[in-house]
XYZ file of C-alpha atoms in Angstrom:
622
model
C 3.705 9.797 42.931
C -0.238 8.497 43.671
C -0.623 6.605 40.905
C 3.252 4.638 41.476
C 1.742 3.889 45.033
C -1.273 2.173 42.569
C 1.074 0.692 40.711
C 3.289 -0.761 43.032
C 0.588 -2.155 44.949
C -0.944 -4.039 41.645
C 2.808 -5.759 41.618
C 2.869 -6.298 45.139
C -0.798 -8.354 44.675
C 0.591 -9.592 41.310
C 3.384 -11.041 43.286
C 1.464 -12.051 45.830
C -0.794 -14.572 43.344
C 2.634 -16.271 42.352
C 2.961 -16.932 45.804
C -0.995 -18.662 45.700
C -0.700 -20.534 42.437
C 2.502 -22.234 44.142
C 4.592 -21.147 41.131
C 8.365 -22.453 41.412
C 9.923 -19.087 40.688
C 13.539 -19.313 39.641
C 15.041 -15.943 39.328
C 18.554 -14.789 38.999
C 20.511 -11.662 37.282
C 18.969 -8.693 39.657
C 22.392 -7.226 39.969
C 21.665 -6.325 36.170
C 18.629 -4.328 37.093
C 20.020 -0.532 37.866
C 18.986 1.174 40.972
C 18.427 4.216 39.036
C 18.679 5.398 36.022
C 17.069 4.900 32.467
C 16.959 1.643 30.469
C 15.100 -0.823 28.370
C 13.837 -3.842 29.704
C 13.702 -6.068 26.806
C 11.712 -9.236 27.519
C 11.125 -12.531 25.159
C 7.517 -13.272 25.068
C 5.768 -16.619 25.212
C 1.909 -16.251 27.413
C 0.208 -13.426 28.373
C 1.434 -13.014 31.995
C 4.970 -11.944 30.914
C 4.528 -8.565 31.576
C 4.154 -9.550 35.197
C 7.370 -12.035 35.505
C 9.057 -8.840 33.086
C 8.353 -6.884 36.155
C 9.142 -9.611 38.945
C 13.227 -8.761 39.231
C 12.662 -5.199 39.113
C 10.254 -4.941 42.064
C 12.906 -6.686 43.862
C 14.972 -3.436 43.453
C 12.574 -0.976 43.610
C 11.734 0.133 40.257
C 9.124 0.075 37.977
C 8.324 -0.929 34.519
C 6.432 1.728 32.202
C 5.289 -1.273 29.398
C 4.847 -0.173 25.874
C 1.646 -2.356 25.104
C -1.141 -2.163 22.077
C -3.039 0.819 22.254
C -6.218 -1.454 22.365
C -5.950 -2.028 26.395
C -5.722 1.627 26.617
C -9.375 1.876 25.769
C -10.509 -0.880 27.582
C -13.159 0.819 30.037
C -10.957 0.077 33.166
C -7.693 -1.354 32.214
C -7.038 1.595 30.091
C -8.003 4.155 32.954
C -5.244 1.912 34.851
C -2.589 1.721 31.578
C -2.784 5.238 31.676
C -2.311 6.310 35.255
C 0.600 3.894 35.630
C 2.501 5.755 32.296
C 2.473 2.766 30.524
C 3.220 3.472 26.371
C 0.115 2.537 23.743
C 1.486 1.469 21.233
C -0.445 1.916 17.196
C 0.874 -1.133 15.164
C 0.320 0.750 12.154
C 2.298 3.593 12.698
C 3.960 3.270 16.118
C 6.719 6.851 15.229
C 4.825 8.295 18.774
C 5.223 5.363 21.061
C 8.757 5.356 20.315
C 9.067 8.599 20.870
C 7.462 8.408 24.338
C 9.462 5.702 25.711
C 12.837 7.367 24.546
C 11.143 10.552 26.822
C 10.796 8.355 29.790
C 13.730 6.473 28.987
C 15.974 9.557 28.888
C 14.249 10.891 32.547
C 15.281 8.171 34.382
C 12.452 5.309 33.467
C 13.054 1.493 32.852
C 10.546 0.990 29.845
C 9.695 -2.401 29.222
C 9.087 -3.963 25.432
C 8.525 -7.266 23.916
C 10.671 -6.934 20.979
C 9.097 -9.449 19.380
C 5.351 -7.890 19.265
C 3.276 -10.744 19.876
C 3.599 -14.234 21.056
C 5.571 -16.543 19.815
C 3.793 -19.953 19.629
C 6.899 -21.552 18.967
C 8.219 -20.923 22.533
C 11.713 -19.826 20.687
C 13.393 -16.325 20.249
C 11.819 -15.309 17.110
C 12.701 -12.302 14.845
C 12.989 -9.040 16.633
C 11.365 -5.234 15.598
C 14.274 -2.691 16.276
C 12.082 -0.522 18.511
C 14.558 -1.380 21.678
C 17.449 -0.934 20.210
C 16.475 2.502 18.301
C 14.981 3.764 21.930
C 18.450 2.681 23.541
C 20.231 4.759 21.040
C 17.777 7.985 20.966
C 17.838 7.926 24.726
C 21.494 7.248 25.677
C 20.627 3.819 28.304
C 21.266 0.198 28.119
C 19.768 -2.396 27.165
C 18.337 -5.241 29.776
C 17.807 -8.451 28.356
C 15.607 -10.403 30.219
C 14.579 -14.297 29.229
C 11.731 -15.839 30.715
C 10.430 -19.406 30.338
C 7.630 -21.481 32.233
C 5.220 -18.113 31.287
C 3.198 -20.023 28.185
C 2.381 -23.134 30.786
C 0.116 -20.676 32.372
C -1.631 -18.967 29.943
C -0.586 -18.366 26.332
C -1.847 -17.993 22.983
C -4.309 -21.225 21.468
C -3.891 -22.943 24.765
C -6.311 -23.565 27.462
C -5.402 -21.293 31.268
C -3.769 -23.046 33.668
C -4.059 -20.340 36.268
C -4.877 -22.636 40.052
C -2.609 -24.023 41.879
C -0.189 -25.560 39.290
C 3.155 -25.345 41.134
C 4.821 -24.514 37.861
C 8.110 -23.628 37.304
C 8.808 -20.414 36.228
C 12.557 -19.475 35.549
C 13.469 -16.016 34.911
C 17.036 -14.242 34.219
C 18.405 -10.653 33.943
C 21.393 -10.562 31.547
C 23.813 -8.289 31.906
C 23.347 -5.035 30.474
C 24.758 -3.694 27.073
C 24.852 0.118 25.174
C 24.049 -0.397 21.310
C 26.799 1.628 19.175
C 24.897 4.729 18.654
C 26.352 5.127 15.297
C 25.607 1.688 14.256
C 22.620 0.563 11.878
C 19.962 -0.474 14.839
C 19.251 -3.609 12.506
C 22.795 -4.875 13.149
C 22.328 -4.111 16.807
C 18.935 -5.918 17.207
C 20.535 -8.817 15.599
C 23.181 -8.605 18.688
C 20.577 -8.045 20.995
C 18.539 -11.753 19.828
C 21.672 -13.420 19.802
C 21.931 -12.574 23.266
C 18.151 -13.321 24.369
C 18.650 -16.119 22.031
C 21.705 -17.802 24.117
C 20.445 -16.320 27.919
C 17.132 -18.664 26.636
C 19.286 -22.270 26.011
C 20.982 -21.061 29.272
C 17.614 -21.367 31.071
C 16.311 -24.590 28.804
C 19.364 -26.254 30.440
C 18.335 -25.626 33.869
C 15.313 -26.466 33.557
C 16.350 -29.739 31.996
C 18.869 -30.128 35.533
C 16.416 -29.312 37.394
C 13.179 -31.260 36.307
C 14.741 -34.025 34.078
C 14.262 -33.918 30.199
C 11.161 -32.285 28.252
C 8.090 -33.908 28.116
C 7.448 -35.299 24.429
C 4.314 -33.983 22.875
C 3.547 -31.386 25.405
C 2.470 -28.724 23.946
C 3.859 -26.564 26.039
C 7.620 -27.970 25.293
C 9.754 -26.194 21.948
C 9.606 -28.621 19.133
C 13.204 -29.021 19.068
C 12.975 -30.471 22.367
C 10.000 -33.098 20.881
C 7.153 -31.011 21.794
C 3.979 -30.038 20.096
C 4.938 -26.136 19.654
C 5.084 -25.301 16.191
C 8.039 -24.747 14.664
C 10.073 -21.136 14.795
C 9.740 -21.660 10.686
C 6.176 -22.197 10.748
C 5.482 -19.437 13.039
C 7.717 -16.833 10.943
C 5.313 -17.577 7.841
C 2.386 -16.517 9.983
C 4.075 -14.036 11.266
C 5.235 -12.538 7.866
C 1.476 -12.691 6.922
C 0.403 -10.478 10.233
C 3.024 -7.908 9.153
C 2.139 -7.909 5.487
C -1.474 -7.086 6.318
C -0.184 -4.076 9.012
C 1.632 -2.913 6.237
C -1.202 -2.832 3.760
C -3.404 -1.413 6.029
C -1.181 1.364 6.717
C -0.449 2.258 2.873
C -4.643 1.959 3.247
C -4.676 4.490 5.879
C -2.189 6.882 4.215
C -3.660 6.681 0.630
C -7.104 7.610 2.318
C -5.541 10.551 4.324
C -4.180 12.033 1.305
C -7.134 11.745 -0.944
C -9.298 13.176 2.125
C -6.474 16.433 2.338
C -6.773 16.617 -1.736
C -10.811 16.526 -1.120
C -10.153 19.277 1.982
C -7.872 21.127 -0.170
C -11.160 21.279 -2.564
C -13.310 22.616 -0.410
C -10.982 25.297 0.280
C -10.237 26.305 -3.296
C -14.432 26.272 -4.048
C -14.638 28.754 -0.696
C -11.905 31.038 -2.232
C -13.683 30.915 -5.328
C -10.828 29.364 -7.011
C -12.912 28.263 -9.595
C -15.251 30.850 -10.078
C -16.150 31.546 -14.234
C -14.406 28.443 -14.779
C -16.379 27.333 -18.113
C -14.487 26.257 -20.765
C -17.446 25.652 -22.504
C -16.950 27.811 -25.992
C -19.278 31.155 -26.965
C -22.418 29.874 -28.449
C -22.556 26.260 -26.984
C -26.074 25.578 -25.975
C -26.722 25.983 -22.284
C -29.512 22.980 -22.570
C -28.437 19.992 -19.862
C -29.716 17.694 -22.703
C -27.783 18.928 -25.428
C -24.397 18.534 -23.273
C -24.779 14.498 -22.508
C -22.644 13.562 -19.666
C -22.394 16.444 -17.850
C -24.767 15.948 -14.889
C -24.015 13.859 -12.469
C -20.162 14.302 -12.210
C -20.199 15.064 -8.145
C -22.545 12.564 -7.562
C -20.338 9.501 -9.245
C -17.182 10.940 -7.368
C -19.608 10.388 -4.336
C -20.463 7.082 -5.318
C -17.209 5.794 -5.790
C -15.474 7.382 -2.519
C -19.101 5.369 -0.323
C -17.861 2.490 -2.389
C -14.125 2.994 -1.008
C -15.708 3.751 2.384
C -17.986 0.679 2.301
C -15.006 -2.076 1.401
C -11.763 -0.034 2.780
C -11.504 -1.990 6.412
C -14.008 -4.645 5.739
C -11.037 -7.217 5.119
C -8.387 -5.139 7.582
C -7.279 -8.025 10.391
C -4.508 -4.968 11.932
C -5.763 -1.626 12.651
C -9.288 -2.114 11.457
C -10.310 0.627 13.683
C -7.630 3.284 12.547
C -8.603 2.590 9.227
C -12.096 2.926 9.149
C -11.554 6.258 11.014
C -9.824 7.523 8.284
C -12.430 6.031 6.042
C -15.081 8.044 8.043
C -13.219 11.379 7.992
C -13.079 11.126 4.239
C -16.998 10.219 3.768
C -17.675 13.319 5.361
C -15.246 15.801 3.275
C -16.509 14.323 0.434
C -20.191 15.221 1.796
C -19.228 18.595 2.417
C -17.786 18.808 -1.158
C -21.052 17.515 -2.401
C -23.013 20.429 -0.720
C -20.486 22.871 -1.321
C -20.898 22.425 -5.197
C -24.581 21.785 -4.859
C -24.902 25.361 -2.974
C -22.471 26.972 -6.048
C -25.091 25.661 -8.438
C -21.865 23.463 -10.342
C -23.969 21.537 -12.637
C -21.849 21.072 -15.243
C -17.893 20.942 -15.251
C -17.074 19.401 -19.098
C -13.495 20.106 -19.839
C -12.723 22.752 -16.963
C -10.490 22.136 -14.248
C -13.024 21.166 -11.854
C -13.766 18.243 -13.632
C -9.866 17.263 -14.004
C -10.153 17.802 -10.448
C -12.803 15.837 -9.540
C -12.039 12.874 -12.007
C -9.060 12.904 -10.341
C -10.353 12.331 -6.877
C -12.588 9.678 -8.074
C -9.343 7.746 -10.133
C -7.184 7.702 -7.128
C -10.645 6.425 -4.522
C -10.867 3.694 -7.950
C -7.113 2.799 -7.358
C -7.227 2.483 -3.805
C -10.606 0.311 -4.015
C -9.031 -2.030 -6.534
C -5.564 -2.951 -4.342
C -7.809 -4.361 -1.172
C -7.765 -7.751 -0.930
C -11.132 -8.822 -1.546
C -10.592 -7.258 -5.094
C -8.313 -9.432 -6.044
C -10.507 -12.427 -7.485
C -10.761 -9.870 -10.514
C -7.068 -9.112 -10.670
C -4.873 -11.561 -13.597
C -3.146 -13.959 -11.507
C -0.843 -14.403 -14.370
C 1.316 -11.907 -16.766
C -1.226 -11.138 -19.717
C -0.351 -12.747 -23.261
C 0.424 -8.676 -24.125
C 0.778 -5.416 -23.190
C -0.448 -2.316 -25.273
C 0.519 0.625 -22.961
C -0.701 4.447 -24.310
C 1.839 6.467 -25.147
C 1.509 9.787 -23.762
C -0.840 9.030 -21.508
C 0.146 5.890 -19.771
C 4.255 5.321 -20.085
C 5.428 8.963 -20.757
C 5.838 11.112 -17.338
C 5.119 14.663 -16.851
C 9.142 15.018 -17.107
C 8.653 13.448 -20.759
C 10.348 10.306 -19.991
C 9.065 6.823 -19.165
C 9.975 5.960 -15.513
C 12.553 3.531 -14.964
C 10.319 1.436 -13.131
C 8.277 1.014 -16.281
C 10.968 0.365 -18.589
C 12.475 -2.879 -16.340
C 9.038 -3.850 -15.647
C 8.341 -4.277 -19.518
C 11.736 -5.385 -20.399
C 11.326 -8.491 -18.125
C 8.096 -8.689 -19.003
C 9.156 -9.129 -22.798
C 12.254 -11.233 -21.651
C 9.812 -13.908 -20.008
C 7.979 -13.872 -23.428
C 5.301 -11.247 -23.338
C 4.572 -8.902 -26.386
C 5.059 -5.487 -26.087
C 2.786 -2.657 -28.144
C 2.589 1.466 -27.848
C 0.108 3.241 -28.959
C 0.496 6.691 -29.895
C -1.943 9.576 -31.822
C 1.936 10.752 -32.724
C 3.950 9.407 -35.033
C 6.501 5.960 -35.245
C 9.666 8.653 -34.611
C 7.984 10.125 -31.715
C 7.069 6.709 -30.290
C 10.953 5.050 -31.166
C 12.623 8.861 -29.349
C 10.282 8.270 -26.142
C 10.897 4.477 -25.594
C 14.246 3.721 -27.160
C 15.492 1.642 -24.088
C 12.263 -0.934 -24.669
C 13.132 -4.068 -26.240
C 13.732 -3.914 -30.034
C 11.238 -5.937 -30.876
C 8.554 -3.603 -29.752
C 5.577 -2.826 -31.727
C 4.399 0.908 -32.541
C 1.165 1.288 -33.635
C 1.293 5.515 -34.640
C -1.727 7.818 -35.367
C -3.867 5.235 -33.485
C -3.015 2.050 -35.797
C -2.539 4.183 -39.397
C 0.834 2.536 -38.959
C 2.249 -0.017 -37.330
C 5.648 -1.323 -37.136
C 7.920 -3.470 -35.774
C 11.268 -3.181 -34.779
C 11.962 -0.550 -37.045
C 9.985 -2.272 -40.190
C 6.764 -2.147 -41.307
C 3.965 -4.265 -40.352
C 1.002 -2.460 -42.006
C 0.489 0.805 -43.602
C -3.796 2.477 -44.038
C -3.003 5.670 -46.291
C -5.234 8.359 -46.739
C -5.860 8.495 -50.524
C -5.916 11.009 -52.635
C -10.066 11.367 -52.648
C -10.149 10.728 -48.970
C -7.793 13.680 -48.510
C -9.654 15.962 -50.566
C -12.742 15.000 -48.829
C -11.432 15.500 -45.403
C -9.590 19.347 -46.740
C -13.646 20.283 -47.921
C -15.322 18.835 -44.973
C -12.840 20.880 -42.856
C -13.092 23.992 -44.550
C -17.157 23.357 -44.498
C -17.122 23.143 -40.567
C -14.661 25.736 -40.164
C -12.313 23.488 -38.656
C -9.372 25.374 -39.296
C -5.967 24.428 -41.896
C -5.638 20.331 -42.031
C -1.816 19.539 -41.357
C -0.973 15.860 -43.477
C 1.423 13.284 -41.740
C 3.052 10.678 -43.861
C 5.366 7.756 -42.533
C 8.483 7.861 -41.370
C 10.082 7.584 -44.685
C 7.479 9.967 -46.609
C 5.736 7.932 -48.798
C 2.124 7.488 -47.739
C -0.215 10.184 -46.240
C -1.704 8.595 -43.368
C -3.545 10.889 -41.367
C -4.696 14.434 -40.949
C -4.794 16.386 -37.968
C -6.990 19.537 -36.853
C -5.526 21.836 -34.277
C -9.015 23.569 -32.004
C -7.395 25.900 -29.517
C -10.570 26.633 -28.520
C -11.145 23.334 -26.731
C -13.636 22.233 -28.780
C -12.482 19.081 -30.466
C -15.823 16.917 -29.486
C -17.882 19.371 -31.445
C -16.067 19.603 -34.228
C -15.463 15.747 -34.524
C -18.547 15.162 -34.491
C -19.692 17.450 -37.514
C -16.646 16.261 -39.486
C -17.380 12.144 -38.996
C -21.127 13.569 -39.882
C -19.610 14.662 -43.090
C -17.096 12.049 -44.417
C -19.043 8.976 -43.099
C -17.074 5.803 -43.966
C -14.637 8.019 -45.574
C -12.483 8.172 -42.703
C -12.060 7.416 -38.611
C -12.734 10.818 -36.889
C -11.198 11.091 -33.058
C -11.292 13.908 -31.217
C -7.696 13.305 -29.122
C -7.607 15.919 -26.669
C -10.109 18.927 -26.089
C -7.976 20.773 -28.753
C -6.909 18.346 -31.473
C -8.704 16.067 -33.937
C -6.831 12.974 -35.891
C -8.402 11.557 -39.367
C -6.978 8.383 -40.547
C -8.074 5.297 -43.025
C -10.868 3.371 -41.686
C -8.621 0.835 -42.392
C -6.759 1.415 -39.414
C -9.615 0.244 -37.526
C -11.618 1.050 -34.864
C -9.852 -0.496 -32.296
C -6.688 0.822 -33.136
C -5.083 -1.973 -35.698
C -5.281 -4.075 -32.634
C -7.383 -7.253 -33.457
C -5.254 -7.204 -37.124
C -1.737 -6.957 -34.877
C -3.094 -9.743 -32.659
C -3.774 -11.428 -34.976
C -0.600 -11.587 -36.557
C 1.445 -11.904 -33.303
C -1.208 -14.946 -32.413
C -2.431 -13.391 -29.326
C -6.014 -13.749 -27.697
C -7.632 -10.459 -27.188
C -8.930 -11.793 -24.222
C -5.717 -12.618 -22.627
C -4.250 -8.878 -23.781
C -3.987 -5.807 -21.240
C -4.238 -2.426 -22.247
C -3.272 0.852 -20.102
C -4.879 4.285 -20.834
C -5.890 7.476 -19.525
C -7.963 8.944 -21.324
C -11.239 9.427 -23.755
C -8.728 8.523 -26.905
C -7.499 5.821 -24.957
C -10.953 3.896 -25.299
C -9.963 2.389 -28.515
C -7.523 0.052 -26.901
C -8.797 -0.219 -23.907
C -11.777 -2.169 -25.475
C -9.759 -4.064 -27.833
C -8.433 -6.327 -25.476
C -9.904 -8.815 -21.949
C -7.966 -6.680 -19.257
C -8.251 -2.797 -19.431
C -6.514 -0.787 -17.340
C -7.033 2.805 -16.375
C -4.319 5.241 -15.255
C -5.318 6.663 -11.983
C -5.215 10.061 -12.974
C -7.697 8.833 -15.856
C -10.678 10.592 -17.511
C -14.227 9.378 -16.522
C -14.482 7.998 -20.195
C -11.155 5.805 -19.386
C -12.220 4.690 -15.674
C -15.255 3.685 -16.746
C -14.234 1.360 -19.646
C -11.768 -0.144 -17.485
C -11.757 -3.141 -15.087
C -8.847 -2.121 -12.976
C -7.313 1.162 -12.075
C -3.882 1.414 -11.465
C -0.859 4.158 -9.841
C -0.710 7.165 -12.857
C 2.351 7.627 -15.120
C 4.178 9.469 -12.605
C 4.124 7.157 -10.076
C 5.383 3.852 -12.609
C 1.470 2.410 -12.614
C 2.316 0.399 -14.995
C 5.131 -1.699 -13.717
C 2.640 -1.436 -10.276
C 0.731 -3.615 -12.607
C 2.997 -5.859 -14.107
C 5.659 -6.260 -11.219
C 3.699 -8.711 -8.790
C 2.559 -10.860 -11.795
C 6.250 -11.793 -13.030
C 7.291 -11.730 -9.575
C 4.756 -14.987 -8.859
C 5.270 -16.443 -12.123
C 8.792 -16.421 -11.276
C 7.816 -17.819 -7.886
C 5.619 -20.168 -9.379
């Protein structure tokens, strides 16, 4: 092939420079390297010229190496052109699935590929942990494995040291081990643990020739393993940095992914507007004024789901040290869907989208751009760094799944959140039954606050009880009847006793309206909430406006300020400003998002012990 006749001659010069810099090659094992046939050439890698010594032995019998390298030499202006032609493997450090799959491809027809199994460098000059990559391309493609261990490379040129590239007459000792097939059926982590033994011993091998050939290590070089009394850093101190590197590739990559999907979601949009999905999609009920100024809150909707994906844009890969560029390409491709979705419903004259589905829709897009933007990094100096003093999580909205059941994730996040001393509170518009059926596996000592703090109890007792008197009841039953509200339906305690609030079924979505005529009419009388678009709740003003939450912290001797609260909605807004740390639901209402300081996964995906879970986990730590 032309470009193998390129290639070859690069190693031929490449070889030739060895020859110039008066490099003491010591090479041995090229009866391991196949004349034909596929394989992986799996190299240990300590300076930046290993991919020429990785290549040395195999020249000697004819073959080449195709090198799986990072993808960003491939768009280097010239070294790319050359990566390319010579069928070398980018490889994306985020999500590498198609590298591997291209090197099992050449692997299978006959190629040696070559990899560094350990990704990047290690400073410590020892054979440190191992990606599986080899060993899962050895398996897919059916050929051996080559260990090869090099060492003399990082006195030439290596990571944090200065180039030693003249004439430095350095010894360079290289060695082919002989060549192994991983168990296809085994676990490849097992395997790659085999194959670093191996590497692992083949290196000591070559540390003791060196030592009978040249005498004993050098103390304080920095060049020399620090086991040997050198200045390398330690294979322990490395593996903390190391860990670091691949925690950020990993964020980054849940980065990448969240952003793809909210872009598809935002594609999906624009699809659904051009089908005319939502076409006479007004909830809005007969006879509600058509007047911008007489429907506050409306406006002004597309524009803040704008706002907060440019914010998302803005911050998404300005911290990103891995696959910064990948990123911010998703980033980019999301700016502009959510541009088009700004013109699309500017071009539909969508002005307004108050309790339709377009504005679930659309609140939802913005929740899940608010989550994403408060999990990077630089966000985090507004994050708790310790488990709050208590936890008031929203019944329905926050704990309870679509399936009707709190996720298990939630339930053992709170129950070792209570077992390491926090206090746990749900708040319901429901009643105490409904609240003790849906979380019956929380610790007993839980507190229910029902009908939004009318009552609130305590492991099955009492706490405080704000009944609706007799006045107050015939008050709310003429103020109803008044504003056409429909029949009032009275809910007492558990045991029957006490009246405690009143609720007001609206099927025709127009709770807010009505609410607000009704509070208009009973005044101090009684707390008016619209709960939902369809149902109003009436209790004691007694219970409070913030739920029965500064009289329960009180009593459990709890600062506000070092409370948390999780909700998801407009009814939700009661707790969420009763305490220092409110936390919307992703899938939140604009109401909830914006009284919030932190946004987290939505009750389907367990966002409350996404919460919780890292703060116990470092106090535990800690």
């Amino acid at each position: 092939m032309k470009w193998d006749r390129l290639y070859r001659g690069i190693v031929h010069t490449a070889y030739g420079l060895t020859k110039l810099q008066g490099l003491k090659m010591h090479v041995s094992g090229a009866e391991h390297i196949p004349s034909s046939g596929g394989g992986v050439v799996v190299i240990n890698h300590t300076g930046y010229l290993d991919f020429l010594f990785g290549a040395y032995i195999p020249r000697e019998r004819g073959r080449l190496v195709r090198y799986m390298a990072k993808e960003p030499i491939f768009r280097a202006p010239v070294a790319g052109r050359l990566m390319v032609a010579m069928n070398h493997i980018p490889v994306d450090r985020i999500n590498g699935q198609a590298s591997l799959d291209k090197a099992v491809e050449l692997a299978s027809a006959g190629e040696l590929v070559g990899i560094f199994p350990e990704a990047t460098i290690s400073r410590s000059f020892e054979i440190k942990d191992f990606k599986q990559g080899a060993v899962r391309i050895a398996q897919a493609a059916g050929v051996p494995l080559i260990p090869t261990v090099i060492f003399g490379s990082q006195r030439i040129w290596t990571k944090g040291q200065p180039k030693n590239l003249g004439r430095s007459k350095t010894p360079v000792y290289i060695d082919v081990l002989p060549p192994w097939r991983p168990d296809p059926d085994a676990p490849s982590e097992e395997e790659t643990e085999k194959l670093r033994g191996v590497m692992r011993d083949g290196l000591e091998a070559l540390w003791r020739r060196y030592r009978e050939d040249y005498g004993d290590f050098p103390e304080g070089e920095a060049w020399v393993p620090a086991r040997f009394g050198g200045d390398a850093p330690t294979l322990a101190a490395t593996r903390v940095e190391d860990d670091a590197v691949q925690g950020e590739r990993r964020r980054v990559r849940r980065l990448t992914g969240e952003v793809g999907e909210l872009d598809r979601q935002v594609k999906d949009l624009n699809d659904s507007l051009a089908m005319g999905v939502y076409d006479g999609d007004d909830p809005r009920p007969e006879g509600t004024p058509d007047d911008e100024d007489e429907r506050p809150g409306e406006p002004g909707l597309a524009e803040w789901v704008r706002g907060t994906v440019e914010e998302l844009v803005a911050e998404g890969a300005k911290e990103a040290k891995e696959g910064r560029d990948k990123a911010a390409a998703a980033l980019e491709e999301l700016r502009c869907s959510v541009g088009e979705l700004s013109a699309n419903l500017a071009e539909a004259g969508r002005a307004r989208y108050q309790g339709s589905r377009l504005e679930s829709t659309l609140t939802g897009l913005a929740g899940r751009a608010r989550h994403i933007i408060d999990k990077l990094p630089q966000r985090a100096g507004g994050r708790l760094n310790a488990p709050p003093a208590a936890v008031v999580c929203d019944l329905e909205g926050a704990l309870l799944q679509t399936s009707g059941e709190p996720a298990e994730e939630d339930l053992e996040a709170l129950t070792d959140y209570a077992s390491a001393g926090g206090a746990i509170v749900v708040s319901s518009e429901y009643g105490t039954e409904e609240i003790r059926r849906a979380t019956e596996r929380l610790p007993k000592d839980t507190v229910e606050v029902a009908y939004s703090g009318a009552v609130i109890s305590r492991g099955g007792e009492p706490m405080r009880v704000s009944a609706l008197g007799e006045e107050t009841r015939a008050a709310i039953a003429e103020a109803a009847q008044r504003a056409g509200a429909g029949a009032v339906e009275w809910r007492t305690t558990w045991r029957g006793d006490d009246v405690v609030a009143a609720v007001v079924a609206r099927p025709g979505r127009d709770a807010d309206i009505v609410a607000g005529t009704l509070a208009g009419e009973l005044g101090e009388r009684a707390l008016v909430r619209a709960t939902s678009p369809a149902r109003i709740l009436i209790v004691s003003p007694e219970a409070g406006g913030d739920a029965g939450l500064g009289w329960l912290f009180e009593r459990l001797g709890v600062d506000p300020g070092e409370a948390a609260a999780f909700g998801d909605s407009a009814a939700d807004l009661a707790i969420l400003g009763a305490v220092g740390h409110p936390v919307a639901m992703a899938n939140a209402s604009k109401a909830a998002l914006e009284a919030s300081s932190y946004t987290t996964g939505d009750h389907d995906s367990a966002g409350v012990a996404e919460f919780l879970a890292p703060l116990l986990d470092d106090a535990k730590e800690g």
